[in-house]
Coordinates of C-alpha atoms in Angstrom, one line a residue:
Chain P
X1 CA 85.9 70.0 80.1
X2 CA 89.0 70.4 77.6
X3 CA 91.2 69.9 80.5
X4 CA 89.7 66.3 81.1
X5 CA 90.6 65.2 77.7
X6 CA 94.3 65.8 77.9
X7 CA 95.8 62.5 79.1
X8 CA 98.2 64.1 81.6
X9 CA 100.1 60.7 81.6
X10 CA 101.0 60.8 78.0
X11 CA 104.3 62.8 78.6
X12 CA 105.6 60.0 81.3
X13 CA 105.9 57.9 78.5
X14 CA 109.5 58.3 76.8
X15 CA 107.9 57.4 73.5
X16 CA 106.1 61.1 73.8
X17 CA 109.3 62.7 75.4
X18 CA 111.1 61.7 72.1
X19 CA 109.2 63.6 69.7
X20 CA 108.3 66.6 72.2
X21 CA 112.2 67.0 73.2
X22 CA 112.9 67.0 69.2
X23 CA 110.4 70.1 68.6
X24 CA 111.7 72.0 71.5
X25 CA 115.3 71.6 71.0
X26 CA 115.9 74.2 67.9
X27 CA 114.1 77.0 70.1
X28 CA 116.2 76.5 72.9
X29 CA 119.3 76.4 70.8
X30 CA 118.3 79.7 68.8
X31 CA 117.4 81.5 72.1
X32 CA 120.8 80.4 73.4
X33 CA 122.4 81.7 70.4
X34 CA 120.7 85.1 70.8
X35 CA 120.9 85.6 74.3
X36 CA 125.0 84.6 74.2
X37 CA 125.7 87.0 71.2
X38 CA 123.8 89.7 72.7
X39 CA 125.7 89.3 76.2
X40 CA 128.8 88.8 74.6
X41 CA 128.1 91.9 72.6
X42 CA 127.4 94.1 75.5
X43 CA 129.9 92.6 77.6
X44 CA 132.7 93.3 75.3
X45 CA 131.9 96.4 73.6
X46 CA 129.2 98.2 75.5
X47 CA 130.0 97.8 79.2
X48 CA 133.0 99.8 80.9
X49 CA 136.3 98.8 82.3
X50 CA 135.9 98.1 85.9
X51 CA 137.6 101.0 88.3
X52 CA 138.9 98.2 90.7
X53 CA 139.6 95.2 88.7
X54 CA 140.2 96.6 85.3
X55 CA 139.4 94.4 82.4
X56 CA 139.9 91.1 84.4
X57 CA 136.6 91.6 85.7
X58 CA 135.1 90.7 82.1
X59 CA 135.7 86.9 83.4
X60 CA 132.4 87.5 85.1
X61 CA 130.4 87.2 82.0
X62 CA 131.4 83.6 81.8
X63 CA 132.3 82.7 85.5
X64 CA 129.1 83.9 86.9
X65 CA 126.4 82.0 84.7
X66 CA 128.6 78.9 84.9
X67 CA 128.4 78.8 88.5
X68 CA 124.7 79.3 88.7
X69 CA 124.1 76.7 86.1
X70 CA 126.5 74.3 87.9
X71 CA 124.3 74.9 91.1
X72 CA 120.6 75.3 89.1
X73 CA 121.4 71.9 87.4
X74 CA 122.4 70.0 90.2
X75 CA 118.9 71.1 92.2
X76 CA 117.1 70.0 88.5
X77 CA 118.7 66.9 88.5
X78 CA 117.8 66.2 92.2
X79 CA 114.0 67.3 91.4
X80 CA 113.9 64.6 88.7
X81 CA 115.6 62.3 90.5
X82 CA 113.1 62.7 93.5
X83 CA 110.5 62.8 91.2
X84 CA 111.6 59.6 89.6
X85 CA 111.8 57.8 92.8
X86 CA 108.8 59.0 94.2
X87 CA 106.3 58.1 91.2
X88 CA 108.7 55.2 90.0
X89 CA 108.8 57.4 86.7
X90 CA 111.3 56.1 84.3
X91 CA 111.5 59.6 82.2
X92 CA 112.3 61.5 85.2
X93 CA 115.2 59.2 86.1
X94 CA 116.3 59.6 82.7
X95 CA 116.1 63.0 82.2
X96 CA 118.5 63.2 85.7
X97 CA 120.9 61.2 83.7
X98 CA 120.6 63.9 81.0
X99 CA 121.4 66.8 83.2
X100 CA 124.4 65.6 84.8
X101 CA 127.0 65.9 82.4
X102 CA 126.3 69.3 81.3
X103 CA 126.1 70.6 85.5
X104 CA 129.4 68.5 85.6
X105 CA 130.9 70.5 82.9
X106 CA 129.7 74.1 84.0
X107 CA 131.2 73.2 87.7
X108 CA 134.5 72.5 85.6
X109 CA 134.0 76.0 84.1
X110 CA 133.1 77.7 87.2
X111 CA 136.2 76.6 88.8
X112 CA 138.6 77.1 85.7
X113 CA 137.3 80.4 85.2
X114 CA 137.1 81.1 88.5
X115 CA 140.9 80.3 88.8
X116 CA 141.7 82.3 86.2
X117 CA 140.2 85.2 87.8
X118 CA 141.6 84.6 90.9
X119 CA 145.2 84.7 89.7
X120 CA 145.3 88.4 88.7
X121 CA 142.7 89.5 91.8
X122 CA 143.8 87.7 94.6
X123 CA 147.3 86.5 93.2
X124 CA 146.7 82.9 93.4
X125 CA 145.1 80.1 91.3
X126 CA 143.3 78.1 94.3
X127 CA 142.7 79.1 97.9
X128 CA 140.8 76.4 99.8
X129 CA 138.1 78.8 101.0
X130 CA 134.3 77.5 101.6
X131 CA 133.2 78.6 98.6
X132 CA 135.8 77.2 96.4
X133 CA 135.8 74.3 98.1
X134 CA 132.3 73.7 98.4
X135 CA 132.0 74.0 94.4
X136 CA 134.9 71.6 93.8
X137 CA 132.8 69.1 96.1
X138 CA 130.0 69.5 93.8
X139 CA 132.3 68.5 90.7
X140 CA 132.8 65.3 92.6
X141 CA 129.3 64.9 93.1
X142 CA 128.4 65.0 89.6
X143 CA 130.9 62.6 88.7
X144 CA 130.0 60.3 91.4
X145 CA 126.4 60.2 90.1
X146 CA 127.7 59.9 86.5
X147 CA 130.1 57.0 87.8
X148 CA 127.5 55.0 89.6
X149 CA 125.1 55.3 86.8
X150 CA 127.6 53.6 84.7
X151 CA 129.0 51.0 87.2
X152 CA 125.5 49.5 87.9
X153 CA 124.8 47.1 85.2
X154 CA 120.8 46.9 86.4
X155 CA 119.4 49.6 84.9
X156 CA 116.9 49.9 87.5
X157 CA 119.0 49.8 90.5
X158 CA 121.6 52.2 88.8
X159 CA 118.7 54.8 88.4
X160 CA 117.4 54.4 92.0
X161 CA 121.0 54.4 93.6
X162 CA 122.0 57.4 91.6
X163 CA 118.9 59.4 92.5
X164 CA 119.4 58.6 96.0
X165 CA 123.0 59.9 95.8
X166 CA 121.8 62.9 93.7
X167 CA 119.1 63.6 96.5
X168 CA 121.3 63.3 99.2
X169 CA 123.8 65.6 97.9
X170 CA 121.8 68.6 97.3
X171 CA 122.4 69.7 100.6
X172 CA 125.7 71.0 99.4
X173 CA 123.9 73.5 96.9
X174 CA 122.6 76.1 99.8
X175 CA 126.2 75.4 101.7
X176 CA 127.8 76.9 98.5
X177 CA 125.5 79.7 97.8
X178 CA 125.7 81.2 101.3
X179 CA 129.3 79.8 102.0
X180 CA 130.3 83.7 101.2
X181 CA 127.9 85.0 104.1
X182 CA 128.7 82.2 106.4
X183 CA 132.4 82.1 106.6
X184 CA 135.0 84.5 105.8
X185 CA 135.9 83.7 102.6
X186 CA 138.4 85.1 100.2
X187 CA 135.7 84.7 97.5
X188 CA 133.7 88.0 97.2
X189 CA 130.0 88.2 98.3
X190 CA 126.8 88.1 95.6
X191 CA 127.4 91.0 92.8
X192 CA 123.6 91.2 92.2
X193 CA 120.6 90.0 94.5
X194 CA 116.7 90.0 93.9
X195 CA 116.5 92.4 97.0
X196 CA 119.5 94.8 96.7
X197 CA 120.4 97.0 94.0
X198 CA 123.4 96.0 91.9
X199 CA 126.6 96.9 92.9
X200 CA 127.6 97.2 89.2
X201 CA 126.9 99.2 86.3
X202 CA 123.6 98.5 84.3
X203 CA 125.6 97.3 81.2
X204 CA 127.6 95.1 83.0
X205 CA 124.7 93.4 84.8
X206 CA 122.6 93.1 81.8
X207 CA 125.6 91.4 79.8
X208 CA 125.9 88.8 82.6
X209 CA 121.9 88.2 82.9
X210 CA 121.9 88.0 79.2
X211 CA 124.5 85.3 79.2
X212 CA 123.1 83.4 82.2
X213 CA 120.2 83.3 80.4
X214 CA 122.0 82.0 77.4
X215 CA 123.8 79.4 79.4
X216 CA 120.2 78.3 80.7
X217 CA 118.7 78.1 77.3
X218 CA 121.6 75.9 76.0
X219 CA 121.6 73.8 79.4
X220 CA 118.1 73.0 78.1
X221 CA 118.6 72.4 74.3
X222 CA 121.6 70.0 75.2
X223 CA 119.9 68.2 78.1
X224 CA 117.0 67.4 75.5
X225 CA 119.3 66.3 73.2
X226 CA 121.3 64.1 75.6
X227 CA 117.8 62.7 76.9
X228 CA 116.7 61.7 73.2
X229 CA 120.2 59.6 73.5
X230 CA 119.7 58.1 76.7
X231 CA 116.1 57.3 75.3
X232 CA 117.3 55.8 71.9
X233 CA 119.9 53.6 73.8
X234 CA 117.7 52.3 76.5
X235 CA 115.1 51.7 74.5
X236 CA 116.7 49.9 71.5
X237 CA 114.9 47.0 71.3
X238 CA 111.7 48.5 71.6
X239 CA 109.2 48.1 68.6
X240 CA 108.7 51.9 68.5
X241 CA 112.2 52.7 68.2
X242 CA 112.8 49.8 65.8
X243 CA 110.1 51.4 63.8
X244 CA 111.3 54.6 63.6
X245 CA 112.5 56.2 60.3
X246 CA 116.4 56.2 61.0
X247 CA 118.0 59.7 60.5
Chain Z
X1 CA 133.3 101.0 73.9
X2 CA 136.6 102.7 73.4
X3 CA 139.1 99.7 73.0
X4 CA 140.5 101.9 70.2
X5 CA 142.2 99.2 68.4
X6 CA 142.3 95.5 67.8
X7 CA 145.4 95.0 69.9
X8 CA 144.0 97.1 72.7
X9 CA 141.0 94.4 72.5
X10 CA 142.7 91.8 72.9
X11 CA 145.1 93.0 75.5
X12 CA 141.9 93.5 77.7
X13 CA 143.9 96.1 79.6
X14 CA 147.0 93.6 80.5
X15 CA 144.4 90.8 81.5
X16 CA 144.0 89.3 78.1
X17 CA 146.2 86.1 79.2
X18 CA 143.3 85.4 82.0
X19 CA 140.3 87.0 80.1
X20 CA 140.5 84.8 76.8
X21 CA 141.2 81.8 78.0
X22 CA 138.2 82.0 80.3
X23 CA 136.1 82.7 77.3
X24 CA 137.8 80.2 74.8
X25 CA 137.7 77.4 77.4
X26 CA 133.9 77.8 77.8
X27 CA 133.3 78.0 74.0
X28 CA 135.3 75.1 73.7
X29 CA 133.5 73.1 76.3
X30 CA 130.1 74.2 74.7
X31 CA 131.1 73.3 71.4
X32 CA 132.6 69.7 72.1
X33 CA 129.6 68.7 74.0
X34 CA 127.5 69.8 71.1
X35 CA 130.0 67.4 68.9
X36 CA 129.9 64.6 71.6
X37 CA 126.1 64.7 71.6
X38 CA 126.1 64.4 67.8
X39 CA 128.6 61.7 67.9
X40 CA 126.5 59.9 70.7
X41 CA 123.4 60.1 68.4
X42 CA 124.9 58.5 65.4
X43 CA 126.4 55.8 67.5
X44 CA 122.5 55.4 69.1
X45 CA 121.4 55.0 65.6
X46 CA 123.7 52.6 64.6
X47 CA 123.2 50.2 67.3
X48 CA 119.4 50.5 66.4
X49 CA 120.2 49.5 62.8
X50 CA 122.6 46.4 63.6
X51 CA 119.9 45.3 66.3
X52 CA 117.3 45.3 63.7
X53 CA 119.6 43.5 61.3
X54 CA 120.2 40.8 64.1
X55 CA 117.0 40.7 64.3
X56 CA 115.9 39.7 60.9
X57 CA 114.4 43.3 60.0
X58 CA 111.2 44.7 61.4
X59 CA 107.9 42.6 60.9

């Protein structure tokens, strides 16, 4: 009975998304700060030095979470894009637009911290192996999505074209993930997996997962903040935005 | 634990020049993104106000 009274289409309206996002942002931001503070503390003070890689391995606490987010956010972006295309839902397409820059940033960070890790452990900043190359392609996919959004003046066409681009490109995500298994790469295999016991000390795993959770919460907070900006920019002329108390 | 001293902590077992730029770049990007969004929001509100003035204010 109660369920019937809820209007499920309410949140497909940008006017409803705007205040909802505003309520959620501080919570996700606080969770992000909490997780990252704990993760940094454990990662830098409690986790032991690695017997093989020395303290260079500590780059893992930013590198792996950034790399995970780079792939995860792409799937999220493509998901919103697909939902937007399928249901012709404008807020979904706006969400895809809101996710892209954060995804691109984490892809860039994964590549940069990877280079900073590669130099002391492999002796080179960069190598054209399957993992690194496919991650670089992911960065170009994000940039392509952002540029396509900006290049087409007609908002509707820009949304649809970039959504198709995002959906087609999602095929690269499993390629990145399984690249270390499918090809003989210089990049090491997965350090943690759902099925096997971690190959690292418990404190190392804890710190890495806390950082990953922190990056995740950060991404939600930042994406929702950008969503609000996108709404304000696109709905400038509507009466509800015009009547909003400007703060 | 067991860094002993601050300089030992900063040295990161000789890998400080790789570890700290990694953490620093990540922190910098995140802070920059938050500030950029704050700016974007302010610009959006300014444009809303401009539009309102151009239209002669709300009804």
